[in-house]
Amino acid sequence: MTGFALGVDQEEWCGQLRALAAERLRPLAEKGEPGRVNRPLLAALGELGLLERVFASGALELCLLRESLAYGCTEAETALALQGLGAYPVLRAGSERQRERWLPGVRAGRTVAAFALSEPGAGSDAAALALAATADPAADGDGDGDGDGDGRGWRLSGEKCWISNAPEADFYTVFARTGEGPGAKGVSAFLVPADRPGLSGAALDMLSPHPIGSLTFDGVPVGPGDLLGEPGRGFRVAMDTLNLFRPSVGAFAVGMARAALDATLAYTADRTAFGGTLSDLQAVAHRVAEMATRTEAARLLVYAAAGAYDRGAGDVPRRAAMAKLLATETAQYVVDHAVQLHGAVALQRGHLLEHLYREVRAPRIYEGASEVQRTIIAKELYAGAAGAAGAAGMAGVTAR
Ligand SMILES: Cc1cc2nc3c(=O)[nH]c(=O)nc-3n(C[C@H](O)[C@H](O)[C@H](O)COP(=O)(O)OP(=O)(O)OC[C@H]3O[C@@H](n4cnc5c(N)ncnc54)[C@H](O)[C@@H]3O)c2cc1C
C-alpha cells in the first residue's frame, strides 16, 4: 500500500479472494449447520492457503483477507478469523513443542482453535476474570492427573462464556487467575486441549448463526507445559492478540458494508418507481452517496491502523480502537440503510441483506464494545497530551 491506495497486486488479490468467497466458499457455507463449526469450510480455507496467510502475513494483509472474504461469504471470514484469534497466542507465546503440536493442524483447517477470555462476570472488564488456576502438584497437565510431571501443576475451575467455536474446538487458549497479583497481573494463559478431563461445554444460540458456546472447568489439570508464556503474563498475551485483531474486525465490517452498498447500487439503479428508477430520486441517491463516503472513510482508517501495526508504530492501541469503532458503527449504518432502500425484499429470509442485518450487530460488542473503544481512544489522547505538556514544560525549564 502506498499512501492511501492499495497496490495493483493487492487490488488483484482482493478481487480473487472475493471471487473465491462467492464461488468456492459460499456453497460450502450453505451446506453447513447454522451455529456449528463448519469443518469442510475450514478445510477448504486450509487447502486454499488462506489460513497460512493469517499467520504468515502482517495486519494489513489480514485486513484485506477479512474484508474480501466478508464481501462474498461472512461464514468463511468468521471461520478464518476465529482460527487466527484462537491460535495467535500459541504462535506468539507458545513453546516450540506447543507450536509444532498444534499449528500445522490449525493452518490446514483440521484443528479448530478458540480464544477463551470472557466469563459470565467478566466481559468488557476482562481483567476481572475469575476462572481459578489453583496450584496442585498432582495436576501435571498430561491429562491423567497422576502427578508424574514436575510437580508444578494447577487445576482450572470456573466458567467461560461467549467463546466462539466452543464447545467444538480441538483446543482452547484459556486465561485463568494464577494469582501473581491483583487484576491483570494475576492472569496466566494456558493451552488446554479439548479432551482434558473435567472440561465440558454447551452451544449457545445467537441472532446470527455463529458457532459459540460456554465452557465449564471442573478441576481441569494443567501443567507448566501447557502455559503460554510466563505465569502472570497472560493478560499481555490476550491484549497483544486483540491489538492485532481489532483493526481486522473493522475490515470484516467494511467488507459487509461494501457488499451492502454494491447490492444497493444495483438495486436502486434497476427498481422502477414514480416513472423512473429509485436512483432518480435525489433522497435515494444522496443516501447512497453518504453510505459510500462513510464506507470509504472506514476502509481507509482500517488500512491506516493496520499499516501502523505493521510499522510497529507507538500509537497502535488508539488507531486500532478508532478503526474498529468507526468501521463497525459505519457498517451498521450502511446495512440498515441498504435494507431501507431495498424495502420488503431485504427482509425476506435468505436475502443477502437479511443475513447482513443479523451479522453486522455483534462486531459492535465483541473484542471491545464501541464504548470501550472510545475509552481507549480518550485515555491514549489524554496520556499523549499530558506527555506533550510535560515535554513542553521541560523544554521551558531547559530554555531558562
Ligand atoms: C458473537 C460473539 C462472539 C464472541 N466471541 C468471543 C470469543 O471467542 N472469546 C471471548 O473471550 N469472548 C467472546 N465474546 C464475548 C465478547 O468479547 C463480550 O461480549 C464483550 O467483551 C462484552 O462483554 P459483555 O457481553 O459481558 O458485556 P458487558 O461488559 O456486560 O457490557 C455491556 C454493555 O455495557 C456497556 N459498557 C461496558 N463497558 C463500558 C465502559 N467502560 N464504558 C461505557 N459503557 C460500557 C457497553 O454498551 C456494553 O455493550 C463474543 C461475543 C459475541 C457477541
CSV table of C-alpha atoms and ligand atoms in Angstrom, one decimal:
chain,number,residue,atom,x,y,z
A,1,MET,CA,0.0,0.0,0.0
A,2,THR,CA,1.3,3.5,-0.8
A,3,GLY,CA,-0.3,6.5,0.9
A,4,PHE,CA,-4.0,5.9,0.8
A,5,ALA,CA,-4.2,3.5,-2.1
A,6,LEU,CA,-3.7,-0.3,-2.4
A,7,GLY,CA,-1.1,-1.5,-4.9
A,8,VAL,CA,-2.2,-3.2,-8.1
A,9,ASP,CA,-1.2,-6.7,-6.8
A,10,GLN,CA,-3.2,-6.1,-3.6
A,11,GLU,CA,-6.3,-5.0,-5.6
A,12,GLU,CA,-5.9,-8.1,-7.8
A,13,TRP,CA,-5.6,-10.4,-4.8
A,14,CYS,CA,-8.7,-8.9,-3.2
A,15,GLY,CA,-10.6,-9.5,-6.4
A,16,GLN,CA,-9.5,-13.1,-6.4
A,17,LEU,CA,-10.5,-13.5,-2.8
A,18,ARG,CA,-14.0,-12.0,-3.4
A,19,ALA,CA,-14.5,-14.5,-6.3
A,20,LEU,CA,-13.2,-17.4,-4.2
A,21,ALA,CA,-15.5,-16.5,-1.4
A,22,ALA,CA,-18.6,-16.3,-3.7
A,23,GLU,CA,-17.9,-19.3,-5.9
A,24,ARG,CA,-15.9,-21.8,-3.8
A,25,LEU,CA,-16.6,-21.0,-0.1
A,26,ARG,CA,-20.3,-19.8,-0.2
A,27,PRO,CA,-21.6,-23.2,-1.4
A,28,LEU,CA,-19.7,-24.9,1.5
A,29,ALA,CA,-21.0,-22.4,4.0
A,30,GLU,CA,-24.6,-23.0,2.8
A,31,LYS,CA,-24.2,-26.8,3.4
A,32,GLY,CA,-23.0,-26.2,7.0
A,33,GLU,CA,-25.3,-26.4,10.0
A,34,PRO,CA,-26.0,-22.8,11.3
A,35,GLY,CA,-24.3,-22.2,14.6
A,36,ARG,CA,-21.9,-25.1,14.3
A,37,VAL,CA,-18.2,-25.3,13.4
A,38,ASN,CA,-18.1,-26.0,9.6
A,39,ARG,CA,-15.1,-28.3,9.2
A,40,PRO,CA,-15.4,-28.7,5.4
A,41,LEU,CA,-15.3,-24.9,5.1
A,42,LEU,CA,-12.3,-24.7,7.4
A,43,ALA,CA,-10.5,-27.5,5.4
A,44,ALA,CA,-11.1,-25.5,2.2
A,45,LEU,CA,-9.7,-22.4,3.8
A,46,GLY,CA,-6.6,-24.5,4.6
A,47,GLU,CA,-6.3,-26.0,1.2
A,48,LEU,CA,-6.5,-22.6,-0.4
A,49,GLY,CA,-3.6,-21.5,1.7
A,50,LEU,CA,-5.7,-18.7,3.3
A,51,LEU,CA,-5.2,-19.9,6.9
A,52,GLU,CA,-1.5,-19.9,6.3
A,53,ARG,CA,-1.7,-16.2,5.3
A,54,VAL,CA,-3.4,-15.3,8.7
A,55,PHE,CA,-0.1,-16.3,10.4
A,56,ALA,CA,2.5,-15.5,7.8
A,57,SER,CA,1.3,-12.0,6.9
A,58,GLY,CA,1.0,-8.7,8.6
A,59,ALA,CA,-2.0,-6.8,9.9
A,60,LEU,CA,-2.8,-5.1,6.5
A,61,GLU,CA,-2.8,-8.4,4.7
A,62,LEU,CA,-5.1,-9.9,7.4
A,63,CYS,CA,-7.4,-6.9,6.9
A,64,LEU,CA,-7.5,-7.4,3.2
A,65,LEU,CA,-8.2,-11.1,3.7
A,66,ARG,CA,-11.1,-10.5,6.1
A,67,GLU,CA,-12.6,-7.6,4.1
A,68,SER,CA,-12.6,-9.6,0.9
A,69,LEU,CA,-13.9,-12.8,2.3
A,70,ALA,CA,-16.6,-11.0,4.2
A,71,TYR,CA,-17.8,-9.4,1.0
A,72,GLY,CA,-18.6,-12.8,-0.5
A,73,CYS,CA,-19.1,-15.1,2.4
A,74,THR,CA,-19.3,-13.9,6.0
A,75,GLU,CA,-19.2,-17.5,7.4
A,76,ALA,CA,-15.8,-18.2,5.7
A,77,GLU,CA,-14.5,-14.9,7.0
A,78,THR,CA,-15.5,-15.7,10.5
A,79,ALA,CA,-14.1,-19.3,10.4
A,80,LEU,CA,-10.8,-17.8,9.3
A,81,ALA,CA,-10.7,-15.1,11.9
A,82,LEU,CA,-11.6,-17.5,14.7
A,83,GLN,CA,-8.7,-19.8,13.8
A,84,GLY,CA,-6.4,-16.7,14.0
A,85,LEU,CA,-7.8,-15.5,17.3
A,86,GLY,CA,-7.5,-18.9,19.0
A,87,ALA,CA,-4.1,-19.8,17.6
A,88,TYR,CA,-2.3,-16.4,17.6
A,89,PRO,CA,-1.4,-16.7,21.3
A,90,VAL,CA,0.2,-20.1,20.6
A,91,LEU,CA,2.3,-18.6,17.7
A,92,ARG,CA,3.2,-15.6,19.8
A,93,ALA,CA,3.8,-17.1,23.3
A,94,GLY,CA,3.7,-20.8,22.9
A,95,SER,CA,6.7,-23.2,23.3
A,96,GLU,CA,8.4,-24.9,20.3
A,97,ARG,CA,6.6,-28.1,21.4
A,98,GLN,CA,3.2,-26.4,21.5
A,99,ARG,CA,3.7,-24.7,18.1
A,100,GLU,CA,4.8,-28.0,16.5
A,101,ARG,CA,1.9,-29.9,18.0
A,102,TRP,CA,-0.9,-27.6,17.2
A,103,LEU,CA,-0.2,-25.0,14.5
A,104,PRO,CA,0.2,-27.3,11.4
A,105,GLY,CA,-3.4,-28.6,12.0
A,106,VAL,CA,-4.7,-25.0,12.5
A,107,ARG,CA,-3.1,-23.9,9.2
A,108,ALA,CA,-4.5,-26.9,7.4
A,109,GLY,CA,-8.0,-26.3,8.8
A,110,ARG,CA,-8.0,-29.7,10.5
A,111,THR,CA,-7.6,-28.5,14.1
A,112,VAL,CA,-10.1,-26.0,15.4
A,113,ALA,CA,-8.9,-23.2,17.8
A,114,ALA,CA,-10.7,-21.0,20.3
A,115,PHE,CA,-9.9,-17.9,22.4
A,116,ALA,CA,-11.4,-18.2,25.9
A,117,LEU,CA,-11.2,-14.9,27.8
A,118,SER,CA,-14.8,-13.8,28.5
A,119,GLU,CA,-16.7,-15.1,31.6
A,120,PRO,CA,-20.3,-14.6,32.9
A,121,GLY,CA,-18.9,-12.0,35.3
A,122,ALA,CA,-16.1,-10.5,33.1
A,123,GLY,CA,-16.8,-9.2,29.6
A,124,SER,CA,-15.7,-5.6,28.9
A,125,ASP,CA,-13.8,-5.7,32.2
A,126,ALA,CA,-11.8,-8.7,31.2
A,127,ALA,CA,-9.1,-8.2,33.9
A,128,ALA,CA,-11.8,-9.1,36.4
A,129,LEU,CA,-11.9,-12.7,35.2
A,130,ALA,CA,-12.3,-15.3,37.9
A,131,LEU,CA,-11.5,-18.7,36.4
A,132,ALA,CA,-9.2,-20.1,39.1
A,133,ALA,CA,-6.0,-21.9,38.5
A,134,THR,CA,-5.2,-23.5,41.8
A,135,ALA,CA,-1.8,-24.9,42.4
A,136,ASP,CA,-1.9,-28.7,42.6
A,137,PRO,CA,1.4,-30.8,42.3
A,138,ALA,CA,-0.7,-33.8,41.3
A,139,ALA,CA,-2.2,-32.0,38.3
A,140,ASP,CA,0.7,-32.3,35.8
A,141,GLY,CA,-1.4,-31.5,32.8
A,142,ASP,CA,-0.8,-34.7,30.8
A,143,GLY,CA,-4.5,-35.4,31.3
A,144,ASP,CA,-4.2,-38.3,33.7
A,145,GLY,CA,-3.6,-36.3,36.8
A,146,ASP,CA,-1.2,-39.0,38.1
A,147,GLY,CA,1.4,-36.4,39.2
A,148,ASP,CA,4.2,-37.8,37.1
A,149,GLY,CA,5.1,-34.3,35.9
A,150,ASP,CA,7.5,-32.0,37.7
A,151,GLY,CA,5.1,-31.2,40.5
A,152,ARG,CA,4.2,-27.7,39.4
A,153,GLY,CA,0.6,-28.1,38.1
A,154,TRP,CA,-2.7,-26.3,38.5
A,155,ARG,CA,-6.4,-27.2,38.4
A,156,LEU,CA,-8.7,-24.9,36.5
A,157,SER,CA,-12.2,-24.3,38.0
A,158,GLY,CA,-14.9,-22.0,36.8
A,159,GLU,CA,-16.8,-20.8,33.7
A,160,LYS,CA,-16.1,-19.2,30.4
A,161,CYS,CA,-18.9,-17.9,28.1
A,162,TRP,CA,-19.5,-16.5,24.6
A,163,ILE,CA,-16.5,-18.5,23.4
A,164,SER,CA,-16.5,-18.7,19.6
A,165,ASN,CA,-16.0,-22.3,18.3
A,166,ALA,CA,-16.9,-23.7,21.8
A,167,PRO,CA,-17.7,-26.4,22.6
A,168,GLU,CA,-16.5,-28.0,19.3
A,169,ALA,CA,-12.9,-26.6,19.2
A,170,ASP,CA,-9.9,-29.0,19.5
A,171,PHE,CA,-8.0,-26.7,21.9
A,172,TYR,CA,-8.7,-23.5,23.8
A,173,THR,CA,-6.4,-20.6,24.7
A,174,VAL,CA,-7.6,-20.1,28.2
A,175,PHE,CA,-6.9,-17.1,30.5
A,176,ALA,CA,-7.0,-18.0,34.2
A,177,ARG,CA,-6.1,-16.5,37.5
A,178,THR,CA,-2.9,-17.9,39.0
A,179,GLY,CA,-2.8,-15.1,41.4
A,180,GLU,CA,0.7,-13.5,40.9
A,181,GLY,CA,-1.0,-10.2,41.6
A,182,PRO,CA,-4.5,-8.5,41.5
A,183,GLY,CA,-6.4,-7.7,38.3
A,184,ALA,CA,-4.5,-8.2,35.0
A,185,LYS,CA,-1.2,-9.1,36.9
A,186,GLY,CA,-2.6,-12.3,38.2
A,187,VAL,CA,-3.6,-13.8,34.9
A,188,SER,CA,-1.8,-16.6,33.1
A,189,ALA,CA,-2.6,-18.1,29.6
A,190,PHE,CA,-2.8,-21.8,29.0
A,191,LEU,CA,-3.3,-24.0,26.0
A,192,VAL,CA,-6.0,-26.5,27.0
A,193,PRO,CA,-6.7,-29.5,24.7
A,194,ALA,CA,-10.5,-30.1,24.5
A,195,ASP,CA,-10.1,-33.7,25.7
A,196,ARG,CA,-8.8,-32.8,29.2
A,197,PRO,CA,-10.8,-34.4,32.0
A,198,GLY,CA,-13.2,-32.0,33.7
A,199,LEU,CA,-13.7,-29.8,30.6
A,200,SER,CA,-17.2,-29.6,29.2
A,201,GLY,CA,-19.3,-27.1,27.2
A,202,ALA,CA,-22.6,-26.2,25.7
A,203,ALA,CA,-23.6,-24.4,22.5
A,204,LEU,CA,-25.3,-21.0,22.6
A,205,ASP,CA,-27.9,-19.9,20.1
A,206,MET,CA,-27.3,-16.4,18.7
A,207,LEU,CA,-29.1,-13.8,16.5
A,208,SER,CA,-26.6,-14.6,13.7
A,209,PRO,CA,-25.5,-18.2,13.1
A,210,HIS,CA,-22.2,-18.1,14.8
A,211,PRO,CA,-20.5,-21.2,16.4
A,212,ILE,CA,-20.3,-20.2,20.0
A,213,GLY,CA,-20.7,-21.7,23.5
A,214,SER,CA,-19.9,-21.8,27.1
A,215,LEU,CA,-17.3,-23.9,28.9
A,216,THR,CA,-17.2,-25.4,32.4
A,217,PHE,CA,-13.9,-26.2,34.0
A,218,ASP,CA,-14.3,-28.8,36.8
A,219,GLY,CA,-10.7,-29.2,38.2
A,220,VAL,CA,-9.1,-29.4,34.7
A,221,PRO,CA,-5.4,-30.4,35.2
A,222,VAL,CA,-2.8,-28.2,33.5
A,223,GLY,CA,1.0,-28.2,33.9
A,224,PRO,CA,3.9,-26.0,33.1
A,225,GLY,CA,4.0,-27.5,29.5
A,226,ASP,CA,0.5,-26.0,29.0
A,227,LEU,CA,1.5,-22.4,29.8
A,228,LEU,CA,1.5,-19.9,27.0
A,229,GLY,CA,4.3,-17.6,28.1
A,230,GLU,CA,5.2,-16.8,31.7
A,231,PRO,CA,2.9,-17.2,34.7
A,232,GLY,CA,1.3,-13.9,35.5
A,233,ARG,CA,1.9,-12.6,31.9
A,234,GLY,CA,-1.2,-14.0,30.3
A,235,PHE,CA,-3.2,-10.7,30.1
A,236,ARG,CA,-0.4,-9.3,27.9
A,237,VAL,CA,-0.8,-12.3,25.6
A,238,ALA,CA,-4.6,-11.6,25.4
A,239,MET,CA,-4.0,-7.8,24.7
A,240,ASP,CA,-1.3,-8.4,22.1
A,241,THR,CA,-3.8,-10.7,20.3
A,242,LEU,CA,-6.6,-8.2,20.4
A,243,ASN,CA,-4.3,-5.3,19.2
A,244,LEU,CA,-3.6,-7.3,16.1
A,245,PHE,CA,-7.2,-8.5,15.5
A,246,ARG,CA,-9.1,-5.2,16.4
A,247,PRO,CA,-8.4,-3.4,13.1
A,248,SER,CA,-9.3,-6.6,11.3
A,249,VAL,CA,-12.7,-6.7,13.0
A,250,GLY,CA,-13.1,-3.3,11.3
A,251,ALA,CA,-12.1,-4.9,8.0
A,252,PHE,CA,-14.8,-7.5,8.4
A,253,ALA,CA,-17.3,-4.7,9.0
A,254,VAL,CA,-16.0,-2.8,5.9
A,255,GLY,CA,-16.4,-6.0,3.8
A,256,MET,CA,-20.1,-6.3,4.9
A,257,ALA,CA,-20.7,-2.5,4.3
A,258,ARG,CA,-19.2,-2.8,0.8
A,259,ALA,CA,-21.4,-5.8,0.0
A,260,ALA,CA,-24.5,-4.0,1.2
A,261,LEU,CA,-23.5,-0.8,-0.7
A,262,ASP,CA,-23.0,-2.7,-4.0
A,263,ALA,CA,-26.3,-4.5,-3.6
A,264,THR,CA,-28.0,-1.2,-3.0
A,265,LEU,CA,-26.4,0.5,-6.1
A,266,ALA,CA,-27.5,-2.3,-8.3
A,267,TYR,CA,-31.0,-2.5,-6.8
A,268,THR,CA,-31.8,1.2,-6.8
A,269,ALA,CA,-30.5,1.6,-10.4
A,270,ASP,CA,-32.9,-1.1,-11.5
A,271,ARG,CA,-36.0,-0.8,-9.4
A,272,THR,CA,-38.7,1.3,-11.1
A,273,ALA,CA,-41.0,3.7,-9.2
A,274,PHE,CA,-42.7,7.0,-9.9
A,275,GLY,CA,-41.9,6.9,-13.6
A,276,GLY,CA,-38.2,6.2,-13.3
A,277,THR,CA,-35.7,4.3,-11.1
A,278,LEU,CA,-35.2,4.7,-7.4
A,279,SER,CA,-31.8,6.1,-8.1
A,280,ASP,CA,-33.5,9.0,-9.9
A,281,LEU,CA,-34.9,10.2,-6.6
A,282,GLN,CA,-32.5,12.6,-5.0
A,283,ALA,CA,-33.2,11.4,-1.5
A,284,VAL,CA,-32.2,7.9,-2.5
A,285,ALA,CA,-29.1,8.9,-4.5
A,286,HIS,CA,-27.9,11.2,-1.7
A,287,ARG,CA,-28.3,8.4,0.9
A,288,VAL,CA,-26.2,6.1,-1.3
A,289,ALA,CA,-23.6,8.8,-1.6
A,290,GLU,CA,-23.5,9.1,2.2
A,291,MET,CA,-23.2,5.3,2.6
A,292,ALA,CA,-20.3,5.1,0.1
A,293,THR,CA,-18.5,8.1,1.7
A,294,ARG,CA,-18.7,6.6,5.2
A,295,THR,CA,-17.6,3.2,4.0
A,296,GLU,CA,-14.6,4.7,2.2
A,297,ALA,CA,-13.6,6.6,5.3
A,298,ALA,CA,-13.9,3.5,7.5
A,299,ARG,CA,-11.9,1.5,4.9
A,300,LEU,CA,-9.0,4.0,5.0
A,301,LEU,CA,-9.0,4.2,8.7
A,302,VAL,CA,-8.7,0.4,9.0
A,303,TYR,CA,-5.8,0.3,6.5
A,304,ALA,CA,-4.1,3.1,8.3
A,305,ALA,CA,-4.4,1.3,11.6
A,306,ALA,CA,-3.1,-2.0,10.1
A,307,GLY,CA,-0.2,-0.1,8.5
A,308,ALA,CA,0.7,1.4,11.8
A,309,TYR,CA,0.7,-2.1,13.4
A,310,ASP,CA,2.9,-3.4,10.7
A,311,ARG,CA,5.4,-0.5,11.1
A,312,GLY,CA,5.5,-1.1,14.9
A,313,ALA,CA,4.2,2.5,15.5
A,314,GLY,CA,3.7,3.6,19.1
A,315,ASP,CA,0.1,4.7,18.6
A,316,VAL,CA,-1.4,1.3,17.6
A,317,PRO,CA,-3.9,1.0,20.5
A,318,ARG,CA,-5.5,4.4,19.6
A,319,ARG,CA,-5.5,3.7,15.9
A,320,ALA,CA,-6.8,0.1,16.3
A,321,ALA,CA,-9.6,1.3,18.6
A,322,MET,CA,-10.6,4.2,16.2
A,323,ALA,CA,-10.6,1.8,13.2
A,324,LYS,CA,-12.8,-0.8,15.0
A,325,LEU,CA,-15.1,1.8,16.3
A,326,LEU,CA,-15.7,3.7,13.1
A,327,ALA,CA,-15.9,0.6,10.8
A,328,THR,CA,-18.3,-1.4,13.0
A,329,GLU,CA,-20.6,1.6,13.6
A,330,THR,CA,-20.5,2.6,9.9
A,331,ALA,CA,-21.3,-1.0,8.8
A,332,GLN,CA,-24.4,-0.9,11.0
A,333,TYR,CA,-25.5,2.4,9.4
A,334,VAL,CA,-24.8,1.2,5.8
A,335,VAL,CA,-26.5,-2.2,6.2
A,336,ASP,CA,-29.5,-0.6,7.9
A,337,HIS,CA,-30.0,2.0,5.1
A,338,ALA,CA,-29.4,-0.8,2.5
A,339,VAL,CA,-32.3,-2.6,4.0
A,340,GLN,CA,-34.4,0.5,3.9
A,341,LEU,CA,-33.6,1.3,0.3
A,342,HIS,CA,-34.5,-2.3,-0.8
A,343,GLY,CA,-37.8,-2.3,1.0
A,344,ALA,CA,-39.6,-5.6,1.9
A,345,VAL,CA,-37.5,-7.8,-0.2
A,346,ALA,CA,-34.4,-7.3,2.0
A,347,LEU,CA,-36.3,-8.7,5.0
A,348,GLN,CA,-37.2,-12.0,3.3
A,349,ARG,CA,-35.4,-14.9,5.0
A,350,GLY,CA,-32.3,-15.8,2.9
A,351,HIS,CA,-31.8,-12.4,1.3
A,352,LEU,CA,-28.2,-11.1,1.5
A,353,LEU,CA,-29.3,-8.1,3.5
A,354,GLU,CA,-31.4,-10.1,5.9
A,355,HIS,CA,-28.3,-12.1,6.5
A,356,LEU,CA,-26.0,-9.0,6.9
A,357,TYR,CA,-28.6,-7.2,9.1
A,358,ARG,CA,-28.1,-10.0,11.6
A,359,GLU,CA,-24.4,-10.4,11.1
A,360,VAL,CA,-23.5,-6.7,11.4
A,361,ARG,CA,-24.7,-6.3,15.0
A,362,ALA,CA,-22.2,-8.4,17.0
A,363,PRO,CA,-18.9,-6.7,16.0
A,364,ARG,CA,-20.0,-3.6,17.8
A,365,ILE,CA,-20.0,-5.6,21.0
A,366,TYR,CA,-17.2,-8.2,20.8
A,367,GLU,CA,-13.4,-7.6,21.1
A,368,GLY,CA,-14.3,-4.4,23.0
A,369,ALA,CA,-17.7,-2.8,22.7
A,370,SER,CA,-17.8,0.7,21.0
A,371,GLU,CA,-17.9,2.4,24.4
A,372,VAL,CA,-14.7,0.5,25.4
A,373,GLN,CA,-13.0,1.7,22.2
A,374,ARG,CA,-14.0,5.3,23.0
A,375,THR,CA,-12.5,4.8,26.5
A,376,ILE,CA,-9.2,3.5,25.0
A,377,ILE,CA,-9.1,6.4,22.4
A,378,ALA,CA,-9.7,9.0,25.1
A,379,LYS,CA,-7.2,7.5,27.5
A,380,GLU,CA,-4.5,7.5,24.8
A,381,LEU,CA,-5.3,11.0,23.7
A,382,TYR,CA,-5.1,12.4,27.3
A,383,ALA,CA,-1.9,10.4,28.0
A,384,GLY,CA,-0.4,11.9,24.8
A,385,ALA,CA,-1.5,15.4,25.7
A,386,ALA,CA,0.0,15.1,29.2
A,387,GLY,CA,3.2,13.7,27.7
A,388,ALA,CA,3.4,16.6,25.3
A,389,ALA,CA,2.7,19.2,28.1
A,390,GLY,CA,5.4,17.6,30.3
A,391,ALA,CA,7.9,17.7,27.4
A,392,ALA,CA,7.0,21.4,26.7
A,393,GLY,CA,7.4,22.2,30.4
A,394,MET,CA,10.8,20.5,30.4
A,395,ALA,CA,11.8,22.4,27.3
A,396,GLY,CA,10.8,25.6,29.1
A,397,VAL,CA,12.9,24.7,32.1
A,398,THR,CA,15.9,23.9,29.9
A,399,ALA,CA,15.5,27.1,28.0
A,400,ARG,CA,15.5,29.2,31.2
B,1,LIG,C1,-20.7,-13.2,18.5
B,1,LIG,C2,-19.8,-13.1,19.7
B,1,LIG,C3,-18.6,-13.8,19.7
B,1,LIG,C4,-17.7,-13.7,20.8
B,1,LIG,N1,-16.6,-14.5,20.8
B,1,LIG,C5,-15.8,-14.4,21.9
B,1,LIG,C6,-14.6,-15.3,22.0
B,1,LIG,O1,-14.3,-16.0,21.0
B,1,LIG,N2,-13.9,-15.2,23.1
B,1,LIG,C7,-14.1,-14.5,24.2
B,1,LIG,O2,-13.4,-14.5,25.1
B,1,LIG,N3,-15.3,-13.7,24.1
B,1,LIG,C8,-16.1,-13.6,23.0
B,1,LIG,N4,-17.2,-12.8,23.0
B,1,LIG,C9,-17.6,-12.1,24.2
B,1,LIG,C10,-17.3,-10.6,24.0
B,1,LIG,O3,-15.9,-10.3,24.0
B,1,LIG,C11,-18.0,-9.8,25.1
B,1,LIG,O4,-19.4,-9.9,24.8
B,1,LIG,C12,-17.6,-8.4,25.2
B,1,LIG,O5,-16.3,-8.3,25.7
B,1,LIG,C13,-18.6,-7.5,26.0
B,1,LIG,O6,-18.8,-8.2,27.3
B,1,LIG,P1,-20.3,-8.4,27.8
B,1,LIG,O7,-21.1,-9.0,26.7
B,1,LIG,O8,-20.2,-9.2,29.1
B,1,LIG,O9,-20.9,-7.0,28.1
B,1,LIG,P2,-20.6,-6.0,29.4
B,1,LIG,O10,-19.2,-6.0,29.7
B,1,LIG,O11,-21.6,-6.5,30.4
B,1,LIG,O12,-21.1,-4.7,28.8
B,1,LIG,C14,-22.5,-4.5,28.4
B,1,LIG,C15,-22.5,-3.1,27.7
B,1,LIG,O13,-22.2,-2.1,28.7
B,1,LIG,C16,-21.5,-1.0,28.0
B,1,LIG,N5,-20.2,-0.9,28.6
B,1,LIG,C17,-19.3,-1.8,29.0
B,1,LIG,N6,-18.2,-1.3,29.4
B,1,LIG,C18,-18.3,0.1,29.3
B,1,LIG,C19,-17.4,1.2,29.5
B,1,LIG,N7,-16.2,1.0,30.0
B,1,LIG,N8,-17.9,2.4,29.3
B,1,LIG,C20,-19.2,2.6,28.8
B,1,LIG,N9,-20.0,1.6,28.5
B,1,LIG,C21,-19.6,0.3,28.8
B,1,LIG,C22,-21.5,-1.4,26.5
B,1,LIG,O14,-22.6,-0.9,25.9
B,1,LIG,C23,-21.5,-2.9,26.6
B,1,LIG,O15,-22.0,-3.5,25.3
B,1,LIG,C24,-18.1,-12.9,21.9
B,1,LIG,C25,-19.3,-12.2,21.9
B,1,LIG,C26,-20.1,-12.3,20.8
B,1,LIG,C27,-21.4,-11.5,20.8
